[in-house]
Short mmCIF file of C-alpha atoms in Angstrom, two decimals:
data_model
loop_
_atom_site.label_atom_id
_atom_site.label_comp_id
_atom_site.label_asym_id
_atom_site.label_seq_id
_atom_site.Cartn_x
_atom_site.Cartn_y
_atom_site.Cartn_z
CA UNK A 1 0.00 0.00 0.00
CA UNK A 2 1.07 3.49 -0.84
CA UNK A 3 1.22 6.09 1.56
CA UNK A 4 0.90 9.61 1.71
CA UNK A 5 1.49 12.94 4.12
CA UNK A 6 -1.04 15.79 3.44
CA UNK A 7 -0.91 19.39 3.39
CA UNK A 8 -2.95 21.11 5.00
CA UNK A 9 -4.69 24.40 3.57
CA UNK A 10 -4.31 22.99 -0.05
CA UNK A 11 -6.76 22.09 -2.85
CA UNK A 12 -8.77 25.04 -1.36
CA UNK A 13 -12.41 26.72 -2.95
CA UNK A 14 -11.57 29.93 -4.57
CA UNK A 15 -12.66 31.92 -1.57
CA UNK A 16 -12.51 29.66 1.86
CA UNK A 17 -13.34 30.20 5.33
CA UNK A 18 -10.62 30.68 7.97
CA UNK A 19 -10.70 30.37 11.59
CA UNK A 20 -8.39 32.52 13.58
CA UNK A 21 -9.88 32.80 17.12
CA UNK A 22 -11.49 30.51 19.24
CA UNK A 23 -11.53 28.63 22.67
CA UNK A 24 -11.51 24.42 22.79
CA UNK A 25 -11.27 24.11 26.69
CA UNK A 26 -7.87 22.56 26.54
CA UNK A 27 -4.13 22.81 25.83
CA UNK A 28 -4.18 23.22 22.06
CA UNK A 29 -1.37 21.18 22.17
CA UNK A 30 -3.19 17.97 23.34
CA UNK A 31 -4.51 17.61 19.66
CA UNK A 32 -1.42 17.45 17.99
CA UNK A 33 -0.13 14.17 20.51
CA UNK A 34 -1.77 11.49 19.37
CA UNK A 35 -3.89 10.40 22.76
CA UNK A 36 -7.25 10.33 23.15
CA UNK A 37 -8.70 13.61 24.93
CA UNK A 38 -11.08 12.10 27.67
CA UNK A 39 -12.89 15.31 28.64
CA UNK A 40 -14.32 17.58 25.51
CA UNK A 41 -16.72 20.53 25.78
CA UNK A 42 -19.67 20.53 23.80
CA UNK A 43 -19.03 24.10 24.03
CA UNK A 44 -15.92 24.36 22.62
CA UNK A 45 -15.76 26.41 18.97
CA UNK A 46 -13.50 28.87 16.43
CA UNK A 47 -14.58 31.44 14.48
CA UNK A 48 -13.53 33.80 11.77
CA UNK A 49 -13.34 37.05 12.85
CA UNK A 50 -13.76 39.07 9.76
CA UNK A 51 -15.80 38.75 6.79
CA UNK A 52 -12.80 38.74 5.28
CA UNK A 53 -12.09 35.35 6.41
CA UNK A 54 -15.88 34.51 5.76
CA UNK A 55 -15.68 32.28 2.58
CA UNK A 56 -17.17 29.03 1.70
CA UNK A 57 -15.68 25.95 4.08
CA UNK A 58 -13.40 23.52 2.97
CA UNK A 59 -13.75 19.87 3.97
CA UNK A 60 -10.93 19.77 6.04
CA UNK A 61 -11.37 23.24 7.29
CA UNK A 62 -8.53 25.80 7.84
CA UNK A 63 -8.16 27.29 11.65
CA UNK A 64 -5.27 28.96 13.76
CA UNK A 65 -5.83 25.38 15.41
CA UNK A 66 -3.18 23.31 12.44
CA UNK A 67 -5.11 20.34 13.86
CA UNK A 68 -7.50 18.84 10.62
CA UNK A 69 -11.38 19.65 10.90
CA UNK A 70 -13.72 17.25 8.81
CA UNK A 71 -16.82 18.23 7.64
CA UNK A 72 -19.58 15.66 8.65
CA UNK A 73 -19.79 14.25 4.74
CA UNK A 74 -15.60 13.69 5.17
CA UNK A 75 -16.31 11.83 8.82
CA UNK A 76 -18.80 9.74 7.06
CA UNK A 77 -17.03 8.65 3.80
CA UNK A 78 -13.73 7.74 6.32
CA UNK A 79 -15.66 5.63 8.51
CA UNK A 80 -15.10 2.82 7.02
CA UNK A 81 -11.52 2.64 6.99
CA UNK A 82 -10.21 4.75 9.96
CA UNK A 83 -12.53 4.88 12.37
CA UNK A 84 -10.18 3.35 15.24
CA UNK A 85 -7.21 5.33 13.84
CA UNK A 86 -9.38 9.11 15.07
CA UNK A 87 -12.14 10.71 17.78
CA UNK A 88 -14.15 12.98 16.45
CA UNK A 89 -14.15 16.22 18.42
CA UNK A 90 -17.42 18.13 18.08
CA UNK A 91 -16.83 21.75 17.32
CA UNK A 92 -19.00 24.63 16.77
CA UNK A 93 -18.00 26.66 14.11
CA UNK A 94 -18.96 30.13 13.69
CA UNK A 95 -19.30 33.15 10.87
CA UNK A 96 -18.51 36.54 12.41
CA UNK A 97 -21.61 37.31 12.76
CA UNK A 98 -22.89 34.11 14.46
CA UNK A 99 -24.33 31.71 12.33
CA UNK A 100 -23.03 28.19 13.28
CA UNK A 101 -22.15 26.22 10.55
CA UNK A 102 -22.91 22.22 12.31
CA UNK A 103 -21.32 18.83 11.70
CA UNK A 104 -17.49 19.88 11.89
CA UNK A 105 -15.61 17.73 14.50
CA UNK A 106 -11.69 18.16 14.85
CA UNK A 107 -10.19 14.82 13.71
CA UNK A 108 -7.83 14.34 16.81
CA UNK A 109 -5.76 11.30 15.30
CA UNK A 110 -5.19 8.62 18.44
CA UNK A 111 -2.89 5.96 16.05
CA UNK A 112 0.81 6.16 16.82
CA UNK A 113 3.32 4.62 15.03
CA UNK A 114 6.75 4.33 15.21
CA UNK A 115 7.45 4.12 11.49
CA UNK A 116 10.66 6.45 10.22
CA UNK A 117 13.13 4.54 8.68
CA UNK A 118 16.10 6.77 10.43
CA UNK A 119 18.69 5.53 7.99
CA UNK A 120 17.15 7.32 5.07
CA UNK A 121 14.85 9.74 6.33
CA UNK A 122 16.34 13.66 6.31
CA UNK A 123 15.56 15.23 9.46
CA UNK A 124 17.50 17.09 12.45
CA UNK A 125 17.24 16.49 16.25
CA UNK A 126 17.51 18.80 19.57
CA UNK A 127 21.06 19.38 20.15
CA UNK A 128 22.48 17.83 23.21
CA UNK A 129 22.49 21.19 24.77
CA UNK A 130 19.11 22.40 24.09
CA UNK A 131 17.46 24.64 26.54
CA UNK A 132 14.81 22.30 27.18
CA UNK A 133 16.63 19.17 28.41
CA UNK A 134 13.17 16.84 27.46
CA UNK A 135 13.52 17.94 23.99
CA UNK A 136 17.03 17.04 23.60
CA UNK A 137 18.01 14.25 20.80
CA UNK A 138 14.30 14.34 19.51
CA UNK A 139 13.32 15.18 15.88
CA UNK A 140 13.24 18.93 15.51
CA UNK A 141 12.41 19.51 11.60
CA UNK A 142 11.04 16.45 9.59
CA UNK A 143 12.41 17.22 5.69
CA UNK A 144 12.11 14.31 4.07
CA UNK A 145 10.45 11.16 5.92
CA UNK A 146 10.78 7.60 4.76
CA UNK A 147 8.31 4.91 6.59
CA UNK A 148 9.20 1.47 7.30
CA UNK A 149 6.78 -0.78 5.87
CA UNK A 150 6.97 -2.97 9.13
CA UNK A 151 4.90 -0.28 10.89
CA UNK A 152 2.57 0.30 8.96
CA UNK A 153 0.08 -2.77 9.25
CA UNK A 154 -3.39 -2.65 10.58
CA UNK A 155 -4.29 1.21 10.06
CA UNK A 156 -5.05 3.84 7.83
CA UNK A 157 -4.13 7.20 9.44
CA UNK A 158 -1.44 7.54 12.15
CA UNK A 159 0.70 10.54 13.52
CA UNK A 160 4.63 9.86 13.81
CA UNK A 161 6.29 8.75 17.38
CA UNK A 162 9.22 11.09 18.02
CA UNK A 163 7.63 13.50 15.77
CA UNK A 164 3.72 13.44 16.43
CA UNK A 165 2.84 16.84 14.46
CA UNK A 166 3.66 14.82 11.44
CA UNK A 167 0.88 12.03 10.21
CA UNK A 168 0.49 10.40 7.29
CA UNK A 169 -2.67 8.32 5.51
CA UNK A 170 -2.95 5.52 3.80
CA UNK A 171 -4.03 5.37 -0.33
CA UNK A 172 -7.77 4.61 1.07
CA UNK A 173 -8.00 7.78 2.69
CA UNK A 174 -6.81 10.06 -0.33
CA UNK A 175 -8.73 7.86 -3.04
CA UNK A 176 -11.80 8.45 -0.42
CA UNK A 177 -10.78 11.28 -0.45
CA UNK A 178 -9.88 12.31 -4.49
CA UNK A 179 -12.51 10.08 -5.49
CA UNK A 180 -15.56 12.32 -3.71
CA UNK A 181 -13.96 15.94 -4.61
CA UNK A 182 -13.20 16.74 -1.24
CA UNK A 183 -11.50 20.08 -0.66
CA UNK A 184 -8.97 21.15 2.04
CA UNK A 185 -6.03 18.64 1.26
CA UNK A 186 -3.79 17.62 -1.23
CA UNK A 187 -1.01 14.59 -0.93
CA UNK A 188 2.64 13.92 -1.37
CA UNK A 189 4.23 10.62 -1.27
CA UNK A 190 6.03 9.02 1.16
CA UNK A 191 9.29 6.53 0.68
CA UNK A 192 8.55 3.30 1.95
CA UNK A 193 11.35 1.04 2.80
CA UNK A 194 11.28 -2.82 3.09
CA UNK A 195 14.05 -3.51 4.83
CA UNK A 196 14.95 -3.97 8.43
CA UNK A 197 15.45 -0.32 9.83
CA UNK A 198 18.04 0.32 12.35
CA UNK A 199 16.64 0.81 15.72
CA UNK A 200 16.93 4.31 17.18
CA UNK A 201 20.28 4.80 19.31
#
């Protein structure tokens, strides 16, 4: 199977809504770490402030938030294959004047995998020295990943252990996705490797 990482705030309508304010109850943070977020406000929304910003929505909706947003006709046509790989967030999501436009959920993504093949992938760590001693020897910029097919069994959407504001889907998802016109994402491939990887030191 091929796989893919997407970027976000690409294959966009003309004239799409953005999200820059909002309040979700939590750490923003806790989206972006792959763990399932036990407690969730029903309450908890972004809007765009301007009517500037007050286009027509994408399916995967931009925000200030960099977390993805599915519209409820993307939630539906993934349910199939990834349902254990995300929770779906309910969020409100608001015009400036507003109107609530319903069915949006943030697609918090609970699958981690560890799955870069660090012999061939291009990417740069923490120094030793780094001011923040927790972050030190851990993945700091992510240029160009290669997966390890050995990780990659059993799921369809995952975000990447050591480096969990990276994920990456599976061909299902973007031919669901392609095959439907959805708007809000486009893909780029990933290297997979078949050989054993060397374990991290």
């Amino acid at each position: 199977m091929r796989w893919y990482q997407p970027t976000e705030c690409s294959n966009a309508v003309e004239n799409p809504y953005v999200a820059d304010e909002g309040d979700v109850g939590i750490d923003e943070s806790k989206l972006r770490c792959g763990e399932v977020v036990d407690s969730w406000s029903s309450n908890s929304w972004i809007r765009a402030s301007s009517m500037e910003q007050d286009g027509e929505p994408d399916d995967v909706l931009q925000s200030y938030l960099g977390v993805p947003i599915f519209s409820a006709r993307l939630q539906a046509a993934l349910l199939e294959y990834c349902a254990r790989d995300i929770q779906y967030l309910p969020l409100r999501v608001l015009r400036p004047n507003g109107d609530e436009m319903r069915g949006f959920a943030i697609a918090n993504i609970t699958t981690v995998r560890d799955a870069l093949d660090r012999d061939k992938s291009d990417y740069s760590v923490f120094a030793d020295d780094y001011f923040l001693p927790q972050r030190r020897g851990l993945i700091s910029a992510l240029r160009k990943p290669v997966l390890a097919r050995t990780a990659l069994a059993n799921c369809d959407l995952f975000r990447l252990e050591g480096f969990r504001v990276a994920f990456f889907v599976s061909e299902r998802v973007k031919d669901v996705f392609e095959r439907s016109r959805f708007t809000g994402l486009s893909f780029r491939e990933i290297a997979i490797a078949t050989q054993l990887r060397s374990l991290p030191s």
